[in-house]
GROMACS .gro file of C-alpha atoms in nm:
model
  475
    1MET     CA    1   3.039   0.120  -1.614
    2ASN     CA    2   2.851  -0.119  -1.386
    3LYS     CA    3   2.868  -0.128  -1.008
    4TYR     CA    4   2.819  -0.416  -0.764
    5LEU     CA    5   2.780  -0.378  -0.389
    6LEU     CA    6   2.932  -0.674  -0.207
    7LEU     CA    7   2.654  -0.677   0.051
    8ASP     CA    8   2.465  -0.864  -0.224
    9SER     CA    9   2.545  -1.231  -0.164
   10GLY     CA   10   2.484  -1.301  -0.532
   11THR     CA   11   2.812  -1.126  -0.618
   12LEU     CA   12   3.026  -1.380  -0.428
   13THR     CA   13   3.149  -1.739  -0.455
   14PRO     CA   14   3.097  -1.896  -0.109
   15GLN     CA   15   3.367  -2.160  -0.161
   16GLY     CA   16   3.619  -1.881  -0.218
   17LEU     CA   17   3.573  -1.691   0.108
   18ASP     CA   18   3.807  -1.723   0.404
   19ASN     CA   19   3.852  -1.533   0.732
   20ILE     CA   20   3.611  -1.255   0.637
   21ARG     CA   21   3.288  -1.117   0.774
   22LEU     CA   22   3.035  -0.861   0.657
   23GLU     CA   23   2.985  -0.556   0.878
   24ILE     CA   24   2.733  -0.276   0.857
   25CYS     CA   25   2.831   0.087   0.809
   26GLU     CA   26   2.641   0.287   1.067
   27MET     CA   27   2.501   0.607   0.927
   28LYS     CA   28   2.634   0.933   1.066
   29LYS     CA   29   2.374   1.133   1.256
   30ASP     CA   30   2.331   1.505   1.202
   31THR     CA   31   2.387   1.600   1.566
   32MET     CA   32   2.433   1.967   1.479
   33HIS     CA   33   2.075   2.026   1.363
   34THR     CA   34   1.855   1.748   1.497
   35PRO     CA   35   1.594   1.704   1.615
   36PHE     CA   36   1.422   1.922   1.355
   37PHE     CA   37   1.075   1.917   1.507
   38THR     CA   38   0.885   1.728   1.773
   39GLU     CA   39   0.537   1.691   1.924
   40ASP     CA   40   0.392   2.028   2.020
   41TYR     CA   41   0.091   1.932   2.231
   42PHE     CA   42   0.251   2.056   2.554
   43ARG     CA   43   0.433   2.350   2.396
   44GLU     CA   44   0.338   2.714   2.356
   45PRO     CA   45   0.158   2.773   2.134
   46ALA     CA   46   0.014   2.425   2.166
   47ARG     CA   47  -0.070   2.216   1.864
   48ARG     CA   48  -0.351   2.021   2.023
   49TRP     CA   49  -0.375   1.785   1.726
   50GLU     CA   50  -0.017   1.663   1.793
   51VAL     CA   51  -0.102   1.473   2.107
   52ARG     CA   52   0.124   1.179   2.012
   53ILE     CA   53   0.327   1.136   1.694
   54ASP     CA   54   0.391   0.774   1.793
   55ASN     CA   55   0.592   0.604   1.514
   56GLY     CA   56   0.556   0.887   1.265
   57TYR     CA   57   0.622   0.673   0.955
   58PRO     CA   58   0.787   0.969   0.778
   59ASN     CA   59   0.780   1.016   0.402
   60VAL     CA   60   1.042   1.281   0.315
   61ILE     CA   61   1.041   1.390  -0.049
   62TYR     CA   62   1.228   1.653  -0.248
   63ASP     CA   63   1.022   1.823  -0.519
   64PRO     CA   64   1.266   1.961  -0.780
   65ALA     CA   65   0.993   2.160  -0.956
   66GLU     CA   66   0.915   2.356  -0.638
   67CYS     CA   67   1.264   2.331  -0.481
   68ILE     CA   68   1.112   2.215  -0.154
   69TYR     CA   69   1.139   1.923   0.086
   70ARG     CA   70   0.813   1.777   0.210
   71CYS     CA   71   0.755   1.553   0.510
   72TYR     CA   72   0.432   1.358   0.551
   73TYR     CA   73   0.399   1.196   0.892
   74THR     CA   74   0.142   0.993   1.083
   75LEU     CA   75   0.026   1.109   1.426
   76CYS     CA   76  -0.248   1.057   1.680
   77THR     CA   77  -0.490   1.350   1.680
   78TYR     CA   78  -0.704   1.198   1.955
   79ASP     CA   79  -0.544   1.004   2.240
   80PRO     CA   80  -0.682   1.073   2.590
   81ALA     CA   81  -0.405   0.874   2.763
   82SER     CA   82  -0.139   1.108   2.622
   83ALA     CA   83  -0.346   1.425   2.649
   84ASN     CA   84  -0.421   1.367   3.018
   85THR     CA   85  -0.065   1.280   3.124
   86PRO     CA   86   0.173   1.579   3.150
   87LEU     CA   87   0.538   1.524   3.062
   88SER     CA   88   0.636   1.554   3.428
   89GLU     CA   89   0.418   1.254   3.521
   90ARG     CA   90   0.525   1.023   3.240
   91LYS     CA   91   0.837   0.903   3.424
   92ILE     CA   92   0.632   0.753   3.705
   93THR     CA   93   0.342   0.599   3.515
   94HIS     CA   94   0.286   0.384   3.208
   95TYR     CA   95   0.104   0.447   2.884
   96GLU     CA   96  -0.223   0.259   2.850
   97PRO     CA   97  -0.404   0.368   2.532
   98LEU     CA   98  -0.780   0.384   2.548
   99PRO     CA   99  -1.015   0.272   2.270
  100GLY     CA  100  -1.097   0.531   2.008
  101ARG     CA  101  -0.755   0.674   1.926
  102ILE     CA  102  -0.765   0.865   1.596
  103THR     CA  103  -0.467   0.841   1.363
  104SER     CA  104  -0.417   1.112   1.101
  105LEU     CA  105  -0.176   1.255   0.844
  106ALA     CA  106   0.020   1.578   0.896
  107TYR     CA  107   0.259   1.780   0.680
  108ALA     CA  108   0.580   1.981   0.724
  109GLU     CA  109   0.811   2.144   0.470
  110SER     CA  110   1.161   2.284   0.434
  111ARG     CA  111   1.360   2.479   0.176
  112ASP     CA  112   1.699   2.342   0.281
  113GLY     CA  113   1.623   2.015   0.457
  114VAL     CA  114   1.724   2.165   0.793
  115MET     CA  115   1.473   2.434   0.889
  116TRP     CA  116   1.131   2.271   0.897
  117TYR     CA  117   0.792   2.440   0.927
  118LYS     CA  118   0.443   2.310   0.999
  119PRO     CA  119   0.225   2.542   0.788
  120ALA     CA  120  -0.135   2.626   0.867
  121LEU     CA  121  -0.300   2.464   0.566
  122GLY     CA  122  -0.664   2.547   0.633
  123LEU     CA  123  -0.778   2.210   0.500
  124VAL     CA  124  -0.897   2.001   0.796
  125SER     CA  125  -1.119   2.113   1.081
  126PHE     CA  126  -0.988   2.014   1.421
  127GLU     CA  127  -1.186   2.123   1.727
  128GLY     CA  128  -1.361   2.376   1.504
  129ASN     CA  129  -1.042   2.531   1.365
  130THR     CA  130  -0.859   2.472   1.034
  131GLU     CA  131  -0.539   2.654   1.136
  132ASN     CA  132  -0.334   2.335   1.147
  133ASN     CA  133  -0.099   2.127   0.932
  134LEU     CA  134  -0.333   1.831   0.892
  135LEU     CA  135  -0.409   1.671   0.555
  136PHE     CA  136  -0.644   1.390   0.661
  137LEU     CA  137  -0.811   1.250   0.971
  138HIS     CA  138  -0.855   0.874   1.017
  139ALA     CA  139  -0.557   0.788   0.794
  140HIS     CA  140  -0.320   0.524   0.935
  141GLY     CA  141   0.041   0.476   0.825
  142THR     CA  142   0.009   0.678   0.506
  143GLY     CA  143   0.275   0.634   0.238
  144VAL     CA  144   0.332   0.926  -0.002
  145PHE     CA  145   0.561   0.959  -0.302
  146LEU     CA  146   0.628   1.191  -0.596
  147ASP     CA  147   0.575   1.004  -0.923
  148GLU     CA  148   0.807   1.176  -1.169
  149ARG     CA  149   0.703   0.937  -1.447
  150GLU     CA  150   0.336   1.033  -1.423
  151GLU     CA  151   0.204   1.212  -1.734
  152ASP     CA  152  -0.114   1.343  -1.570
  153PRO     CA  153  -0.009   1.652  -1.366
  154LYS     CA  154  -0.302   1.601  -1.129
  155LYS     CA  155  -0.152   1.269  -1.019
  156ARG     CA  156   0.211   1.373  -0.959
  157TYR     CA  157   0.175   1.291  -0.590
  158LYS     CA  158   0.025   0.961  -0.487
  159LEU     CA  159  -0.056   0.803  -0.152
  160VAL     CA  160  -0.174   0.475  -0.004
  161THR     CA  161  -0.329   0.462   0.340
  162LYS     CA  162  -0.545   0.258   0.573
  163VAL     CA  163  -0.864   0.457   0.630
  164GLU     CA  164  -0.977   0.393   0.985
  165GLY     CA  165  -1.334   0.300   1.064
  166PRO     CA  166  -1.527   0.205   1.379
  167ASP     CA  167  -1.455  -0.137   1.530
  168GLU     CA  168  -1.157  -0.201   1.300
  169SER     CA  169  -1.375  -0.170   0.989
  170GLY     CA  170  -1.111   0.025   0.801
  171PHE     CA  171  -1.021  -0.013   0.434
  172MET     CA  172  -0.727   0.047   0.203
  173ALA     CA  173  -0.742   0.354  -0.021
  174VAL     CA  174  -0.535   0.563  -0.261
  175ASN     CA  175  -0.537   0.932  -0.345
  176PHE     CA  176  -0.379   1.179  -0.587
  177SER     CA  177  -0.254   1.538  -0.581
  178GLU     CA  178  -0.091   1.785  -0.816
  179ASP     CA  179   0.095   1.987  -0.553
  180GLY     CA  180   0.128   1.741  -0.265
  181ILE     CA  181  -0.102   1.946  -0.041
  182HIS     CA  182  -0.446   1.955  -0.201
  183TRP     CA  183  -0.583   1.604  -0.246
  184GLY     CA  184  -0.900   1.452  -0.386
  185GLU     CA  185  -1.138   1.202  -0.234
  186MET     CA  186  -1.006   0.870  -0.111
  187VAL     CA  187  -1.042   0.589  -0.366
  188PRO     CA  188  -1.099   0.253  -0.191
  189TRP     CA  189  -0.920  -0.058  -0.312
  190PRO     CA  190  -1.168  -0.271  -0.510
  191GLU     CA  191  -1.040  -0.585  -0.337
  192HIS     CA  192  -0.807  -0.700  -0.057
  193ASN     CA  193  -0.789  -0.542   0.285
  194PRO     CA  194  -0.463  -0.633   0.462
  195ARG     CA  195  -0.408  -0.545   0.827
  196ALA     CA  196  -0.166  -0.269   0.716
  197ASP     CA  197  -0.143  -0.120   1.065
  198SER     CA  198   0.201   0.021   0.991
  199HIS     CA  199   0.387   0.232   0.733
  200ASN     CA  200   0.219   0.172   0.398
  201PHE     CA  201   0.530   0.258   0.202
  202VAL     CA  202   0.472   0.295  -0.171
  203PHE     CA  203   0.701   0.357  -0.468
  204ARG     CA  204   0.724   0.309  -0.844
  205ASP     CA  205   0.975   0.050  -0.960
  206GLU     CA  206   1.243   0.207  -1.178
  207LYS     CA  207   1.287  -0.121  -1.366
  208ASP     CA  208   0.938  -0.190  -1.497
  209GLY     CA  209   0.711   0.090  -1.375
  210THR     CA  210   0.516  -0.132  -1.136
  211PHE     CA  211   0.376   0.036  -0.826
  212ARG     CA  212   0.482  -0.150  -0.513
  213LEU     CA  213   0.337  -0.123  -0.165
  214ILE     CA  214   0.538  -0.248   0.132
  215THR     CA  215   0.318  -0.292   0.436
  216ARG     CA  216   0.274  -0.526   0.732
  217THR     CA  217   0.059  -0.818   0.833
  218TRP     CA  218   0.087  -1.087   1.100
  219LYS     CA  219   0.165  -1.460   1.083
  220ASN     CA  220   0.211  -1.704   1.371
  221GLY     CA  221   0.186  -1.419   1.619
  222VAL     CA  222   0.468  -1.210   1.472
  223ARG     CA  223   0.485  -0.908   1.246
  224ILE     CA  224   0.606  -0.962   0.890
  225SER     CA  225   0.670  -0.743   0.586
  226VAL     CA  226   0.452  -0.799   0.279
  227MET     CA  227   0.428  -0.652  -0.071
  228SER     CA  228   0.135  -0.574  -0.299
  229GLU     CA  229   0.165  -0.467  -0.665
  230SER     CA  230  -0.037  -0.257  -0.908
  231ARG     CA  231  -0.006  -0.139  -1.267
  232ASP     CA  232  -0.269   0.138  -1.242
  233PHE     CA  233  -0.246   0.236  -0.871
  234ILE     CA  234  -0.612   0.138  -0.825
  235ARG     CA  235  -0.624  -0.242  -0.841
  236TRP     CA  236  -0.372  -0.407  -0.609
  237SER     CA  237  -0.261  -0.767  -0.578
  238GLU     CA  238  -0.301  -0.976  -0.266
  239PRO     CA  239  -0.002  -0.902  -0.039
  240VAL     CA  240   0.271  -1.166  -0.017
  241GLU     CA  241   0.545  -1.206   0.242
  242ILE     CA  242   0.886  -1.061   0.147
  243LEU     CA  243   1.075  -1.046   0.480
  244ARG     CA  244   1.043  -1.209   0.819
  245GLY     CA  245   1.246  -1.135   1.129
  246ARG     CA  246   1.368  -1.362   1.406
  247ARG     CA  247   1.066  -1.480   1.608
  248PHE     CA  248   0.950  -1.238   1.881
  249SER     CA  249   1.291  -1.084   1.945
  250ALA     CA  250   1.329  -0.919   1.603
  251GLN     CA  251   1.000  -0.856   1.421
  252VAL     CA  252   0.971  -0.648   1.104
  253TYR     CA  253   0.753  -0.355   1.206
  254SER     CA  254   0.780  -0.152   0.884
  255MET     CA  255   1.019  -0.126   0.589
  256PRO     CA  256   1.076   0.166   0.352
  257VAL     CA  257   1.250   0.050   0.033
  258PHE     CA  258   1.471   0.232  -0.217
  259GLN     CA  259   1.648   0.125  -0.534
  260TYR     CA  260   2.024   0.162  -0.541
  261GLU     CA  261   2.277   0.033  -0.794
  262GLY     CA  262   2.051  -0.240  -0.926
  263LEU     CA  263   1.936  -0.359  -0.583
  264TYR     CA  264   1.631  -0.304  -0.367
  265LEU     CA  265   1.746  -0.188  -0.024
  266GLY     CA  266   1.517  -0.189   0.277
  267LEU     CA  267   1.537  -0.003   0.608
  268PRO     CA  268   1.329  -0.232   0.830
  269SER     CA  269   1.233  -0.112   1.174
  270VAL     CA  270   1.293  -0.413   1.398
  271PHE     CA  271   1.074  -0.450   1.707
  272HIS     CA  272   1.208  -0.640   2.008
  273GLU     CA  273   0.970  -0.842   2.226
  274GLY     CA  274   0.976  -1.179   2.398
  275ASP     CA  275   1.213  -1.110   2.690
  276ARG     CA  276   1.117  -0.836   2.935
  277SER     CA  277   1.458  -0.854   3.104
  278SER     CA  278   1.645  -0.780   2.780
  279ASP     CA  279   1.807  -0.437   2.748
  280ASN     CA  280   1.639  -0.382   2.413
  281PHE     CA  281   1.294  -0.505   2.514
  282ASP     CA  282   1.012  -0.296   2.362
  283THR     CA  283   1.253  -0.087   2.153
  284VAL     CA  284   1.278  -0.050   1.775
  285ASP     CA  285   1.605  -0.057   1.580
  286CYS     CA  286   1.662   0.029   1.214
  287GLU     CA  287   1.852  -0.236   1.017
  288LEU     CA  288   1.940  -0.297   0.650
  289ALA     CA  289   1.796  -0.556   0.410
  290PHE     CA  290   1.853  -0.619   0.040
  291ALA     CA  291   1.695  -0.792  -0.257
  292ALA     CA  292   1.800  -0.858  -0.614
  293GLU     CA  293   1.430  -0.896  -0.697
  294PRO     CA  294   1.160  -0.740  -0.479
  295GLU     CA  295   0.976  -1.066  -0.408
  296HIS     CA  296   1.226  -1.169  -0.139
  297PHE     CA  297   1.453  -0.969   0.091
  298ASP     CA  298   1.745  -1.092   0.301
  299TRP     CA  299   1.913  -0.934   0.600
  300VAL     CA  300   2.253  -0.773   0.543
  301CYS     CA  301   2.389  -0.799   0.899
  302PRO     CA  302   2.114  -0.935   1.126
  303GLY     CA  303   2.112  -0.759   1.461
  304SER     CA  304   2.334  -0.469   1.350
  305PRO     CA  305   2.158  -0.130   1.337
  306VAL     CA  306   2.230   0.097   1.045
  307ILE     CA  307   2.108   0.395   1.249
  308ARG     CA  308   2.199   0.348   1.614
  309ARG     CA  309   1.950   0.447   1.880
  310GLY     CA  310   2.049   0.731   2.111
  311LYS     CA  311   2.161   0.701   2.471
  312GLY     CA  312   1.948   0.659   2.780
  313ARG     CA  313   1.596   0.552   2.862
  314TYR     CA  314   1.283   0.761   2.886
  315PRO     CA  315   1.320   1.050   2.864
  316GLY     CA  316   1.663   0.992   2.709
  317GLU     CA  317   1.802   1.126   2.384
  318PHE     CA  318   1.529   1.198   2.130
  319ASP     CA  319   1.587   0.866   1.948
  320CYS     CA  320   1.688   0.637   2.236
  321GLY     CA  321   1.384   0.411   2.212
  322CYS     CA  322   1.260   0.379   1.855
  323ILE     CA  323   1.365   0.462   1.499
  324PHE     CA  324   1.135   0.463   1.196
  325ALA     CA  325   1.303   0.569   0.871
  326SER     CA  326   1.204   0.728   0.544
  327ALA     CA  327   1.367   0.643   0.211
  328PRO     CA  328   1.687   0.845   0.144
  329VAL     CA  329   1.696   1.182  -0.029
  330GLU     CA  330   2.006   1.333  -0.188
  331ILE     CA  331   2.110   1.681  -0.071
  332ASP     CA  332   2.421   1.844  -0.219
  333GLY     CA  333   2.562   1.507  -0.322
  334GLN     CA  334   2.505   1.348   0.019
  335MET     CA  335   2.252   1.075   0.094
  336TRP     CA  336   2.030   1.158   0.391
  337VAL     CA  337   1.787   0.927   0.567
  338TYR     CA  338   1.526   1.118   0.767
  339TYR     CA  339   1.368   0.927   1.052
  340MET     CA  340   1.129   0.961   1.343
  341GLY     CA  341   1.303   0.892   1.670
  342GLY     CA  342   1.117   0.815   1.992
  343ASN     CA  343   1.268   0.887   2.334
  344GLY     CA  344   1.113   0.590   2.512
  345GLN     CA  345   0.995   0.233   2.472
  346HIS     CA  346   0.752   0.155   2.193
  347SER     CA  347   0.457   0.060   2.414
  348ASP     CA  348   0.509   0.326   2.679
  349PHE     CA  349   0.511   0.703   2.692
  350ARG     CA  350   0.748   0.859   2.442
  351GLU     CA  351   0.771   1.176   2.240
  352SER     CA  352   0.879   1.147   1.877
  353SER     CA  353   1.092   1.388   1.674
  354LEU     CA  354   1.233   1.414   1.323
  355GLY     CA  355   1.606   1.349   1.279
  356ARG     CA  356   1.837   1.245   0.999
  357ALA     CA  357   2.154   1.048   0.932
  358SER     CA  358   2.373   1.015   0.623
  359PHE     CA  359   2.577   0.751   0.444
  360GLU     CA  360   2.859   0.780   0.193
  361GLN     CA  361   2.795   0.672  -0.163
  362ASP     CA  362   2.830   0.292  -0.197
  363LYS     CA  363   2.936   0.251   0.167
  364LEU     CA  364   2.654   0.064   0.338
  365ALA     CA  365   2.839  -0.255   0.436
  366PHE     CA  366   3.191  -0.392   0.397
  367TYR     CA  367   3.394  -0.711   0.424
  368THR     CA  368   3.692  -0.722   0.656
  369ALA     CA  369   3.909  -0.992   0.811
  370MET     CA  370   3.765  -1.169   1.114
  371ASP     CA  371   4.113  -1.236   1.253
  372ARG     CA  372   4.301  -0.915   1.184
  373GLU     CA  373   4.633  -1.090   1.229
  374LYS     CA  374   4.559  -1.309   0.929
  375ARG     CA  375   4.486  -1.247   0.564
  376GLY     CA  376   4.131  -1.243   0.434
  377LEU     CA  377   4.018  -1.395   0.104
  378LEU     CA  378   3.719  -1.275  -0.098
  379THR     CA  379   3.622  -1.425  -0.434
  380THR     CA  380   3.341  -1.296  -0.651
  381ALA     CA  381   3.092  -1.485  -0.860
  382ALA     CA  382   3.159  -1.512  -1.234
  383PHE     CA  383   3.180  -1.193  -1.441
  384ARG     CA  384   3.233  -1.121  -1.809
  385PHE     CA  385   3.438  -0.818  -1.911
  386PHE     CA  386   3.358  -0.587  -2.200
  387GLY     CA  387   3.645  -0.344  -2.137
  388GLU     CA  388   3.958  -0.279  -1.930
  389ASP     CA  389   3.807  -0.087  -1.638
  390LEU     CA  390   3.808  -0.271  -1.305
  391GLU     CA  391   3.799  -0.090  -0.971
  392VAL     CA  392   3.738  -0.186  -0.610
  393LEU     CA  393   3.604   0.043  -0.338
  394ALA     CA  394   3.826  -0.012  -0.035
  395GLU     CA  395   3.973   0.151   0.273
  396MET     CA  396   4.317   0.041   0.391
  397GLY     CA  397   4.466   0.094   0.735
  398GLU     CA  398   4.824   0.193   0.804
  399GLN     CA  399   4.942  -0.168   0.778
  400GLY     CA  400   4.686  -0.264   0.517
  401TYR     CA  401   4.743  -0.421   0.178
  402LEU     CA  402   4.528  -0.546  -0.106
  403GLU     CA  403   4.605  -0.769  -0.404
  404ALA     CA  404   4.387  -0.917  -0.676
  405ALA     CA  405   4.384  -1.201  -0.926
  406LEU     CA  406   4.153  -1.316  -1.203
  407CYS     CA  407   4.066  -1.683  -1.171
  408THR     CA  408   3.883  -1.964  -1.347
  409LYS     CA  409   3.808  -2.107  -1.002
  410TRP     CA  410   3.859  -1.939  -0.667
  411ASN     CA  411   4.201  -2.104  -0.622
  412ARG     CA  412   4.312  -2.107  -0.988
  413PRO     CA  413   4.454  -1.772  -1.102
  414ILE     CA  414   4.485  -1.727  -1.477
  415GLU     CA  415   4.841  -1.704  -1.608
  416GLY     CA  416   4.942  -1.341  -1.630
  417PHE     CA  417   4.650  -1.231  -1.410
  418GLY     CA  418   4.783  -1.359  -1.077
  419TYR     CA  419   4.848  -1.177  -0.752
  420ALA     CA  420   5.214  -1.121  -0.843
  421GLU     CA  421   5.118  -0.942  -1.166
  422CYS     CA  422   4.855  -0.721  -1.003
  423GLU     CA  423   4.894  -0.346  -0.951
  424ILE     CA  424   4.656  -0.158  -0.720
  425LEU     CA  425   4.647   0.212  -0.812
  426PRO     CA  426   4.455   0.499  -0.646
  427GLY     CA  427   4.142   0.607  -0.833
  428GLU     CA  428   3.859   0.849  -0.760
  429GLY     CA  429   3.603   0.850  -0.481
  430GLY     CA  430   3.783   0.590  -0.270
  431TYR     CA  431   3.804   0.339  -0.555
  432TYR     CA  432   4.129   0.165  -0.648
  433LYS     CA  433   4.212   0.063  -1.004
  434ILE     CA  434   4.312  -0.299  -1.063
  435HIS     CA  435   4.573  -0.345  -1.338
  436PHE     CA  436   4.794  -0.632  -1.447
  437LYS     CA  437   5.152  -0.557  -1.547
  438ASN     CA  438   5.185  -0.737  -1.879
  439ARG     CA  439   4.829  -0.828  -1.974
  440ASN     CA  440   4.508  -0.656  -2.073
  441ILE     CA  441   4.187  -0.788  -1.922
  442GLN     CA  442   4.039  -0.804  -2.270
  443ASP     CA  443   4.304  -1.064  -2.357
  444TRP     CA  444   4.079  -1.308  -2.174
  445GLY     CA  445   3.790  -1.224  -2.404
  446GLN     CA  446   3.429  -1.285  -2.305
  447ARG     CA  447   3.494  -1.597  -2.100
  448PRO     CA  448   3.365  -1.596  -1.740
  449VAL     CA  449   3.618  -1.498  -1.475
  450LEU     CA  450   3.621  -1.471  -1.096
  451ILE     CA  451   3.788  -1.181  -0.915
  452SER     CA  452   3.980  -1.289  -0.608
  453LEU     CA  453   4.108  -1.046  -0.344
  454ARG     CA  454   4.360  -1.112  -0.067
  455PHE     CA  455   4.383  -0.839   0.193
  456GLN     CA  456   4.468  -0.742   0.547
  457ASP     CA  457   4.372  -0.437   0.757
  458CYS     CA  458   4.127  -0.345   0.484
  459ARG     CA  459   3.758  -0.283   0.421
  460ILE     CA  460   3.607  -0.395   0.089
  461TYR     CA  461   3.276  -0.240  -0.022
  462ALA     CA  462   3.211  -0.275  -0.395
  463PHE     CA  463   3.339  -0.332  -0.748
  464ARG     CA  464   3.276  -0.125  -1.056
  465GLY     CA  465   3.399  -0.135  -1.413
  466ALA     CA  466   3.340  -0.276  -1.759
  467LEU     CA  467   3.205  -0.603  -1.624
  468GLU     CA  468   2.874  -0.783  -1.600
  469LEU     CA  469   2.765  -1.042  -1.346
  470GLN     CA  470   2.671  -1.378  -1.492
  471SER     CA  471   2.377  -1.585  -1.370
  472PRO     CA  472   2.434  -1.672  -1.003
  473LYS     CA  473   2.521  -2.034  -0.934
  474TYR     CA  474   2.227  -2.067  -0.703
  475GLY     CA  475   1.968  -1.860  -0.892
   0.00000   0.00000   0.00000
């Protein structure tokens, strides 16, 4: 059984759409447990190396072999501007970072995904003491992942980072670990040195085994998302642009990516500049992007956050100013996105903390009628059927209805497969079965067919069944 999320524009026929719009499904925050942890520089006992977590760039991973959740996060271990400004004074002054900030990599872990601990690892000396949770100093925007396809046990965990040097003389590097805690020496990239002053998110493509790095560079004065590839994790290609925002007002700051039902889905952090009088100036929202192939991403609902920032301004709710996400992890059948939330504007004083939000399976975006008093029309691209199963994921209101037809063109239902012959029957997991009273879908054979839906007071998310999408019209 194949599944197709309708947020993918390649699943639709644009000529067969009427009175519908795509809306984002905001993830549900875990308000009962969050924030899980925060900066501890001004706490007792003080963690003096946690002077400013800043964006955090979290990498949250579940290790099934050890039954443990791991969080790798970026922080500033040296930042005089933050260290010398108590929390009580931060409301009346502004953050002005001084040269020489040191960015590093820290570690936390959890057995249940809720109670998090920052263990004393004894690995890195900070102010003459190794009783801290640091993994590396001078490591900017480190991306970490568990490579479950790796045959060498010493390389189960992999990372990519920007190693900081004096006067911006840093370089890209990779590293390997068996247990995710004890790492070897940094291995510099043999060529290419992108700006990469952001989350260097890395993963292994489920489709072809390619390692992919999503990082950031600059073009025309704005931040953009770029991708580099590698087959051996040592030699990387020159980064190429994969997503650009909307001028200064919506720049792509970072973008974790995960694979879901045949798509690449991104969680770009969108930075707002360009208008100091705007309510969202100098804040960072988390949106949703998608790609059928990783070389180019599109926005799902531009300007609509998938994780909404909290209320207030500094010091407001822990995530009122900025949100930087990790890729999702599944816990007890639920998809959780952990993220670092900042309680102030990006370029000012803020304290960052770890939170999380969840989404229901297959419910990331939906189509609904623009004018709720009128019927909406949604027509798919061409499919071929190899069985009878056809289901649609939908939610209907009290006055809602849904009907389907199989068509040769968006406005040409096939005899016996029209709206009048359609039966919509409850299925499992929110899906509805589409049947036709006197015909079997297989009667149509392997010829291409479009699925047309007419609905009102309804949300349409996805299709699944014994069907396969044909080559998009505009490939």
